[in-house]
Short mmCIF file of C-alpha atoms in Angstrom, two decimals:
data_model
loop_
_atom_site.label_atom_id
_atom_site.label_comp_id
_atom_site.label_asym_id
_atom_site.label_seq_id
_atom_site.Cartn_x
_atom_site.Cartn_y
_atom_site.Cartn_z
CA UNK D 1 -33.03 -10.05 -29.45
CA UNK D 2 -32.56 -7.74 -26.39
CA UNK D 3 -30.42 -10.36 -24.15
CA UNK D 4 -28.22 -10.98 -27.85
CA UNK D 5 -27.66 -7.62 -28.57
CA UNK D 6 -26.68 -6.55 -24.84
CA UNK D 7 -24.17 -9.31 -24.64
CA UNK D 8 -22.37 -8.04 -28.05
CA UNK D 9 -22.15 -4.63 -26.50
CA UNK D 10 -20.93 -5.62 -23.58
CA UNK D 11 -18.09 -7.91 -25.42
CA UNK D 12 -17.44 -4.81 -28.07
CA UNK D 13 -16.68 -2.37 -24.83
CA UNK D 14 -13.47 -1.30 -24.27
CA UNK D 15 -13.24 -1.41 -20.86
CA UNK D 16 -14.92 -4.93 -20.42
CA UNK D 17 -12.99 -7.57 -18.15
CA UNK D 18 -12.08 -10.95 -19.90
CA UNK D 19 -14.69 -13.35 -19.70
CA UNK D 20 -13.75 -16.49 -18.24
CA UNK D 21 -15.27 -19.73 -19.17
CA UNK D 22 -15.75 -21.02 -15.58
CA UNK D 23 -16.45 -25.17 -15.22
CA UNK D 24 -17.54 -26.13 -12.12
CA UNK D 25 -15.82 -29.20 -11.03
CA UNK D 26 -16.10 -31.94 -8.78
CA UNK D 27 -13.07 -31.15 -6.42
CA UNK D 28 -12.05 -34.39 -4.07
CA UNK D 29 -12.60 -34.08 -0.54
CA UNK D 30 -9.17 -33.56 1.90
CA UNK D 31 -8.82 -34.68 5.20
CA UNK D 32 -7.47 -31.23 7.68
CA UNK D 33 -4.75 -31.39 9.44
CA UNK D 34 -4.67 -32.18 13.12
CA UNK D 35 -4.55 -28.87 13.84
CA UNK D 36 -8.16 -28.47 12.18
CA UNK D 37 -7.00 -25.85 9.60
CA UNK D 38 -5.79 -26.19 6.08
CA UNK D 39 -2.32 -25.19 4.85
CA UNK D 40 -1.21 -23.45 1.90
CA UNK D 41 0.11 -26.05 -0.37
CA UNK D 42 3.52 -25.44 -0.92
CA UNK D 43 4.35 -24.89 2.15
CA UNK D 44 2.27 -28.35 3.56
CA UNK D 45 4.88 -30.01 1.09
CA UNK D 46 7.61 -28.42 2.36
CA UNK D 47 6.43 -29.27 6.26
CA UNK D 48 6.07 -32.74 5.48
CA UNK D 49 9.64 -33.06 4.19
CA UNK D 50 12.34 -34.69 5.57
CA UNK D 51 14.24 -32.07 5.14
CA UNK D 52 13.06 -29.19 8.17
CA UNK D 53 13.16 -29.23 12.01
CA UNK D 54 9.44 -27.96 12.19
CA UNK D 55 6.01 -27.71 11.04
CA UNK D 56 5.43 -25.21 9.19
CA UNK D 57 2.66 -22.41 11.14
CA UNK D 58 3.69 -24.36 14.28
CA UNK D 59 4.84 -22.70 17.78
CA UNK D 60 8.15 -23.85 17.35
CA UNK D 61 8.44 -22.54 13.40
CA UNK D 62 7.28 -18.35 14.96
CA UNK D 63 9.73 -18.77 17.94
CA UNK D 64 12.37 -19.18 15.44
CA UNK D 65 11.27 -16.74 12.98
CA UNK D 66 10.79 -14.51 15.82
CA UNK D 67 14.77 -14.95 16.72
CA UNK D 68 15.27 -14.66 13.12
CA UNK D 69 13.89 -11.25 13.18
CA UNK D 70 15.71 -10.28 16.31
CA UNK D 71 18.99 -10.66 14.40
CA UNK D 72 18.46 -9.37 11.25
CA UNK D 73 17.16 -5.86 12.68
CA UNK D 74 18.80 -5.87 16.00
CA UNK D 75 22.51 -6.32 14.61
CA UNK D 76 21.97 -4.26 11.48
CA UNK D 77 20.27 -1.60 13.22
CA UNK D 78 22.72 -1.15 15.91
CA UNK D 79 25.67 -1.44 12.65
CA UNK D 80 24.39 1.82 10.93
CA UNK D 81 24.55 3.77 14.28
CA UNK D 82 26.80 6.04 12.84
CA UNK D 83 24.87 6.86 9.57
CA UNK D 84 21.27 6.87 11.69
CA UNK D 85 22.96 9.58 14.35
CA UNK D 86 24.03 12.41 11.06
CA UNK D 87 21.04 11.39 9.27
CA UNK D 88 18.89 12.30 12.79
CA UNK D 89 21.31 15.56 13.04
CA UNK D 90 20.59 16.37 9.02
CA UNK D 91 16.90 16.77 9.72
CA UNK D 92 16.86 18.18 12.93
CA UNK D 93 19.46 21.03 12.36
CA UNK D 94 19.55 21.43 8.68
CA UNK D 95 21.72 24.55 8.84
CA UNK D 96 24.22 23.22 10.55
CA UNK D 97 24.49 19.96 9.33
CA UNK D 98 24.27 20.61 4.91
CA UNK D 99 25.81 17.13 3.98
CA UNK D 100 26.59 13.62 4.71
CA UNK D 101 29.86 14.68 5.11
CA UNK D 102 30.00 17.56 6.83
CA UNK D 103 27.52 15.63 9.51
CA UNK D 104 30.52 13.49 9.94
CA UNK D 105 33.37 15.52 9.91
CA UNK D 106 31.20 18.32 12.69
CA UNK D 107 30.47 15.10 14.33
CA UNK D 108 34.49 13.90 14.59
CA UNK D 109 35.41 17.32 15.27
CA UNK D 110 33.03 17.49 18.62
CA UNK D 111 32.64 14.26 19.84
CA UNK D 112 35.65 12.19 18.49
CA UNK D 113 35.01 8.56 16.68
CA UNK D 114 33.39 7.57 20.22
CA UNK D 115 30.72 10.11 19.22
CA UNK D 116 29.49 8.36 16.29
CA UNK D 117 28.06 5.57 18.09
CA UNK D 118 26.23 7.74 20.26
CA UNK D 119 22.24 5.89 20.58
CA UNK D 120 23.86 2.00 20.24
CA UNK D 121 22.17 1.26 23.54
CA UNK D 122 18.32 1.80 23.06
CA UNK D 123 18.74 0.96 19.26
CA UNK D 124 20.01 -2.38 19.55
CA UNK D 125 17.65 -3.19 22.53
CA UNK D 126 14.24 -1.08 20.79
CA UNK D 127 14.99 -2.49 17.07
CA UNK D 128 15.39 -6.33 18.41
CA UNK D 129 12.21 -6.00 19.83
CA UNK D 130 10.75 -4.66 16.48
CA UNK D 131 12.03 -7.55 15.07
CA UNK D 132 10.93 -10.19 17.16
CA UNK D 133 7.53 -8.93 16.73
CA UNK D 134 7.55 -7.34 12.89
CA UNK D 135 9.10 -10.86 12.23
CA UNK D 136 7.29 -13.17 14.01
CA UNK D 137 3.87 -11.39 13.73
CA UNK D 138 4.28 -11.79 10.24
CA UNK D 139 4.52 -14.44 9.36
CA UNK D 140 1.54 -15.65 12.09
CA UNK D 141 -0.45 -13.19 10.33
CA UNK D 142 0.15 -14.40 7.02
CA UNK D 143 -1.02 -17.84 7.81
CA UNK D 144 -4.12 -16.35 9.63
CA UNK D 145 -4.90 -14.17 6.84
CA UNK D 146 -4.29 -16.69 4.06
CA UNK D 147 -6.70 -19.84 5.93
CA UNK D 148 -9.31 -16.88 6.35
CA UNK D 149 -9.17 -16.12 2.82
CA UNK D 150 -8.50 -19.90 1.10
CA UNK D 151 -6.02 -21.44 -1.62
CA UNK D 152 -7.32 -19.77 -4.01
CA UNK D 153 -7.78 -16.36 -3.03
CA UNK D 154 -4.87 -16.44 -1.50
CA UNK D 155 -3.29 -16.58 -4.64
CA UNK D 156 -5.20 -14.15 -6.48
CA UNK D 157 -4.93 -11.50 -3.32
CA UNK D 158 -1.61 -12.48 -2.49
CA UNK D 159 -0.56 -8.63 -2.60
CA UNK D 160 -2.89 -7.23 -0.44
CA UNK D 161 -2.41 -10.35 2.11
CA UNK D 162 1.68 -9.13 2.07
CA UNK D 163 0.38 -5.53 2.70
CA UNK D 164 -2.73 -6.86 5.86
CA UNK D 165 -0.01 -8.84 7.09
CA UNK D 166 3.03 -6.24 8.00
CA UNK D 167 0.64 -3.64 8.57
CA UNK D 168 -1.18 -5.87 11.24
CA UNK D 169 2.63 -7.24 12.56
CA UNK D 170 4.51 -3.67 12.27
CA UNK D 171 1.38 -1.75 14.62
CA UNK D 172 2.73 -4.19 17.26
CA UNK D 173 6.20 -3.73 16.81
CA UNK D 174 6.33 -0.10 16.87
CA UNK D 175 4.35 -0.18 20.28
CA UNK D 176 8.05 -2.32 21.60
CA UNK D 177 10.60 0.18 19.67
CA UNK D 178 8.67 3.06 20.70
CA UNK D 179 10.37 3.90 24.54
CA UNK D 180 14.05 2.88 22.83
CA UNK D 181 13.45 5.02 19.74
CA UNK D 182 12.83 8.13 21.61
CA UNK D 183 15.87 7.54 24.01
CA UNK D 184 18.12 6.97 20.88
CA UNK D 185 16.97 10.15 19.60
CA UNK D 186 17.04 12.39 22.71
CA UNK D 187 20.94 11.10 22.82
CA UNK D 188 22.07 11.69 19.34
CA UNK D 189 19.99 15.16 18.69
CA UNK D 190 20.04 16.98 22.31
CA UNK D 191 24.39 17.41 23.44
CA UNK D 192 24.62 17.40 26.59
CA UNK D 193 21.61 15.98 27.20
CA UNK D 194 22.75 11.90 28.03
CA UNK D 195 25.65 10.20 27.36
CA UNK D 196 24.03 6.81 27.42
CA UNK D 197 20.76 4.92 28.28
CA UNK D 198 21.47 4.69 31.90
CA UNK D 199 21.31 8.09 32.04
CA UNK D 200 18.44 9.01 29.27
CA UNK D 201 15.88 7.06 30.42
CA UNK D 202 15.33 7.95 34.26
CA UNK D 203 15.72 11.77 33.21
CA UNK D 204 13.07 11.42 30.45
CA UNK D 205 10.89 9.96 32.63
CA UNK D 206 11.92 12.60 35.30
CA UNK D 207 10.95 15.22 33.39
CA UNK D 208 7.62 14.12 31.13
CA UNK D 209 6.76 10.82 32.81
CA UNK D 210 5.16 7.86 30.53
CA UNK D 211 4.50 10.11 27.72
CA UNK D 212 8.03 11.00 26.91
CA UNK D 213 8.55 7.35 25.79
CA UNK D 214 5.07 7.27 23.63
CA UNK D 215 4.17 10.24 22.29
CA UNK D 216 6.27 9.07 19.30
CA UNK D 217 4.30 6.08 18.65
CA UNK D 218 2.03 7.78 16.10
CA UNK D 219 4.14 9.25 13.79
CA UNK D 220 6.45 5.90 14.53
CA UNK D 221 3.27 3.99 12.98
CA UNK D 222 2.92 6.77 10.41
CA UNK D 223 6.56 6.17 9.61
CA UNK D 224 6.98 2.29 9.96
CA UNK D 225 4.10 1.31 8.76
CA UNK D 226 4.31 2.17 5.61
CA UNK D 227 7.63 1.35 5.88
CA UNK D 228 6.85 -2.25 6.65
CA UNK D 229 4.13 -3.10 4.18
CA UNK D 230 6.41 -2.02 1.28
CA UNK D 231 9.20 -4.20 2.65
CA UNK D 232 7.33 -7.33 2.88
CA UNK D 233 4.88 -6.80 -0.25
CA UNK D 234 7.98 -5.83 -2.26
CA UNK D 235 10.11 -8.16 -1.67
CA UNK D 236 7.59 -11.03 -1.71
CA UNK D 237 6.39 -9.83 -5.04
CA UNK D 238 10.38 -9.19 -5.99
CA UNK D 239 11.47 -12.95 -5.38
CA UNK D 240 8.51 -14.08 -7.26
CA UNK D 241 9.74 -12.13 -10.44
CA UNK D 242 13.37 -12.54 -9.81
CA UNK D 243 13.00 -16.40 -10.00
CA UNK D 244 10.27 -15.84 -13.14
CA UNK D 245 12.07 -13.64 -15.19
CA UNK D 246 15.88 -13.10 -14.50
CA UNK D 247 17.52 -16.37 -12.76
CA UNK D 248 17.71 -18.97 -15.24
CA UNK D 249 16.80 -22.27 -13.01
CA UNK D 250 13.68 -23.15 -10.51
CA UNK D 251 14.34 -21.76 -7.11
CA UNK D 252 14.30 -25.62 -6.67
CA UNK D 253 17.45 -26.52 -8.46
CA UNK D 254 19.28 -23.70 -7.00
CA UNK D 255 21.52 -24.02 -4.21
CA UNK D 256 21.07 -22.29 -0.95
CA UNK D 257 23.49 -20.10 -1.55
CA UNK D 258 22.03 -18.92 -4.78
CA UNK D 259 18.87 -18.30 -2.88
CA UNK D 260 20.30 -16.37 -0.54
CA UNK D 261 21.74 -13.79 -3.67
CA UNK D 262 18.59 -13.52 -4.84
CA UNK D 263 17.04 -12.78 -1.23
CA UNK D 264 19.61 -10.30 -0.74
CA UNK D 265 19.16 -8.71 -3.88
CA UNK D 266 15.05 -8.18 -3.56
CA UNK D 267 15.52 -6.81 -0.16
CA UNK D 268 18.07 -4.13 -1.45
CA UNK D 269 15.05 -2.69 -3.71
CA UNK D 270 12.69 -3.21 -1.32
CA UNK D 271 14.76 -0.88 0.83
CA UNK D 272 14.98 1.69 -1.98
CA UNK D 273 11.42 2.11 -1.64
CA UNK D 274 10.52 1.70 1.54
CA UNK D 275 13.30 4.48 2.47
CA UNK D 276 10.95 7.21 -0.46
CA UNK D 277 7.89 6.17 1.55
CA UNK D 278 8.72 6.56 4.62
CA UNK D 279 11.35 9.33 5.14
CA UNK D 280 8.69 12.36 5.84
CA UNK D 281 7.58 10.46 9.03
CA UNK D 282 11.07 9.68 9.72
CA UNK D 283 12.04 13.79 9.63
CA UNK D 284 8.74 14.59 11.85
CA UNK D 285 9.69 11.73 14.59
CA UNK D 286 12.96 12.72 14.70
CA UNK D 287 12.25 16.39 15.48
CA UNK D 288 9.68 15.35 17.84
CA UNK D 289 11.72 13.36 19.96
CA UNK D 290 14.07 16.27 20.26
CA UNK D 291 11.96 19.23 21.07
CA UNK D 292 9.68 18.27 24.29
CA UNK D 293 6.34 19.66 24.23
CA UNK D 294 5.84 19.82 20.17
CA UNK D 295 2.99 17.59 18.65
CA UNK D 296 3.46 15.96 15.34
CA UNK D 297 1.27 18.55 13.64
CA UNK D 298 3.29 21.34 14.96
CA UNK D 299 6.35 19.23 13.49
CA UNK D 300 5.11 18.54 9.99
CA UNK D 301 4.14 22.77 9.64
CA UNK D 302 7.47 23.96 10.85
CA UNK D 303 9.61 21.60 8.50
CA UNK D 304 7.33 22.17 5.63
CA UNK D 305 6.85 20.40 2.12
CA UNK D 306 10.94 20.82 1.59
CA UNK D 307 11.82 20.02 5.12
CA UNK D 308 10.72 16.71 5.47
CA UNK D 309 12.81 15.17 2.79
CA UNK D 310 16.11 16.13 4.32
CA UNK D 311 18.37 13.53 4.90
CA UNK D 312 16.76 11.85 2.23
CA UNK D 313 20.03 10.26 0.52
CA UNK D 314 21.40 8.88 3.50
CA UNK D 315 18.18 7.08 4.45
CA UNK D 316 18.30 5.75 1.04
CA UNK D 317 21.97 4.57 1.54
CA UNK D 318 21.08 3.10 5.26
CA UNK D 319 17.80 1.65 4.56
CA UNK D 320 18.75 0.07 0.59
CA UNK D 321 21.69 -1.79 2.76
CA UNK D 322 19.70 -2.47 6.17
CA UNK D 323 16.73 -4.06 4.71
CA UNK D 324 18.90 -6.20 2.21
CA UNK D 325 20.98 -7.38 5.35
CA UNK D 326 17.86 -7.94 7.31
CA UNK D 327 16.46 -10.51 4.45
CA UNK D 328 19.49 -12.11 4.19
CA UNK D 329 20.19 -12.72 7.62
CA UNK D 330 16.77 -13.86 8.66
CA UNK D 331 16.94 -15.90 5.41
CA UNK D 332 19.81 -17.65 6.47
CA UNK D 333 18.48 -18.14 10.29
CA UNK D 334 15.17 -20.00 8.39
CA UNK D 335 18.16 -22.01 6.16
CA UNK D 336 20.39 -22.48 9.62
CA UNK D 337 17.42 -24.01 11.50
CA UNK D 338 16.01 -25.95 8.44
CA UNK D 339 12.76 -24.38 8.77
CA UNK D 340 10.07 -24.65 6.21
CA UNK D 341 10.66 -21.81 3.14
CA UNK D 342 7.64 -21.94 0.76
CA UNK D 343 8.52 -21.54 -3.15
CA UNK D 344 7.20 -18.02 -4.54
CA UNK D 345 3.78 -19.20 -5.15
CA UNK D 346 2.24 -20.61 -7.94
CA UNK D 347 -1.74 -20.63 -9.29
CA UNK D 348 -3.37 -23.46 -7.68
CA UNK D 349 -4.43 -26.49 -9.66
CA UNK D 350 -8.36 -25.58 -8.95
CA UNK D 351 -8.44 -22.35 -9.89
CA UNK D 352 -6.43 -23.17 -13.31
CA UNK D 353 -9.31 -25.91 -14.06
CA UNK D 354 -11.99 -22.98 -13.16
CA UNK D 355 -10.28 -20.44 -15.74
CA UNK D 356 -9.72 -23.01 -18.62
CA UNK D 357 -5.90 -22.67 -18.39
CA UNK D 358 -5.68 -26.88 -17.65
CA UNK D 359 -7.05 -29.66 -19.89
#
């Protein structure tokens, strides 16, 4: 009576999870790869083709994806120079600089159009290194992450794995952009401070030693991070719908260029967000990379709750466009090089059998 009633209680709750008739199933046994791990499905199929240069996971398949990444951030990066320097000026000196605008015209007015790319040094060395290893370490990670967890769970935790995966890539990466970052801030933020690299770096190091090209790295993590795991989990999970709900055909019966639209599409709102997310981090690094001596503590309380979404628009504007470029160029490297590109994944034949969903 007890066991009977419990169970209808249980079903009649509102809050109850669906129950799932699970069938346990005699699953045939696959041989591993040479390599001694297994492979996520789709992209086995895709490896075996005749149609890529590599294997996918192997050392040849991260190099590339590494150069991929050096691209994609390296060259947009240093292209937005202008935009990054009044958007570093807006949140530093607020009173002076009000507007996009007036950041520009102030900026034209003192330093002529040569001023504007003031910081294209150290950004287009420190955000190629990012690259190479937000890029690259991702997609290792990925792999790693998804044998640890299996087919199936991989699948069902396919977020979080996006999220573990740039979080794990972008704590590297920041540790490279971190000396180049606070160079291209000291020159933008601090006239008459440098004129270039050549002449930032030695006097940084001059003055604070080591520590004047690191004590950034926190807040950069603070700022990137987040940054990073809303790029990739967004636009992962951003293809996936695009090619469910709005374009008409199978990613496989589109043409690369078609792919590409769509890639450049779900990086654009990727960007959106990761620009919300990340912009009061942004405000506190670049303060702190102006004023020596200041802690990121002693940032965040002087800008307060207003201060640290300053700039806010143009971040929106440079980061919406940046990471869309960045996904469509290291897209098109992967397409360029014929490397594998995995399908947005699908529910694996097992685990449909286990929740009843397959005759």
């Amino acid at each position: 009576m007890y066991p009977t009633t419990l169970t209808q209680l249980s079903r009649a709750n509102p809050f109850n999870a669906p129950l799932f008739s699970l069938q346990e199933i005699e699953e045939p046994k696959q041989s591993l790869p040479a390599n001694g791990r297994s492979r996520n499905l789709a992209a086995a199929a895709i490896a075996d083709s005749a149609d890529v240069s590599c294997e996918f996971g192997s050392t040849k398949y991260y190099a590339l994806c590494g150069f991929g990444g050096i691209l994609s951030c390296g060259l947009t990066h240093t292209a937005v120079v202008p935009l990054d320097l009044v958007k570093c000026r807006i949140q530093v000196d607020p009173d002076k600089y009000k507007s996009i605008g007036k950041g520009f015209s102030l900026t034209l007015k003192e330093d002529g159009a040569r001023g504007l790319a003031k910081g294209w040094a150290p950004t287009f060395i420190g955000y190629s290194m990012q690259g190479l290893c937000k890029f690259g370490f991702y997609e290792m990670f990925k792999i790693f992450y998804s044998d640890m967890l299996g087919e199936e769970n991989t699948y069902l935790w396919r977020t979080s794995l996006y999220l573990a995966a740039s979080a794990s890539a972008e704590f590297f990466a920041d540790i490279a952009l971190a000396p180049m970052e606070a160079c291209k801030v000291r020159i933008q933020t601090c006239p008459g401070y440098a004129n270039n690299l050549r002449q930032c770096a030695p006097k940084m190091f001059a003055e604070e030693g080591v520590w004047a090209f690191y004590k950034g790295v926190v807040p950069l993590w603070m700022r990137q991070i987040p940054y990073t795991m809303m790029k990739f989990a967004c636009f992962e999970r951003t293809v996936e719908l695009l090619y469910k709900h709005v374009v008409p055909k199978p990613r496989a019966e589109c043409t690369k260029g078609e792919q590409l639209i769509v890639t450049f599409t779900a990086g654009y709102i990727a960007g959106v967000f990761c620009a919300i997310v990340s912009h009061p981090a942004d405000s506190v690094v670049s303060v702190l990379n102006k004023e020596s001596g200041s802690t990121a503590v002693q940032v965040l309380k002087k800008l307060g709750p207003k201060g640290v979404w300053k700039g806010l628009v143009a971040r929106i504007i440079m980061i919406g466009t940046l990471t869309a470029l960045q996904w469509f160029i290291y897209d098109s490297v992967k397409v360029y090089f014929r490397l594998p590109r995995p399908p947005p994944p699908e529910m694996p034949e097992s685990l449909k059998k286990k929740l009843g969903l397959t005759e």
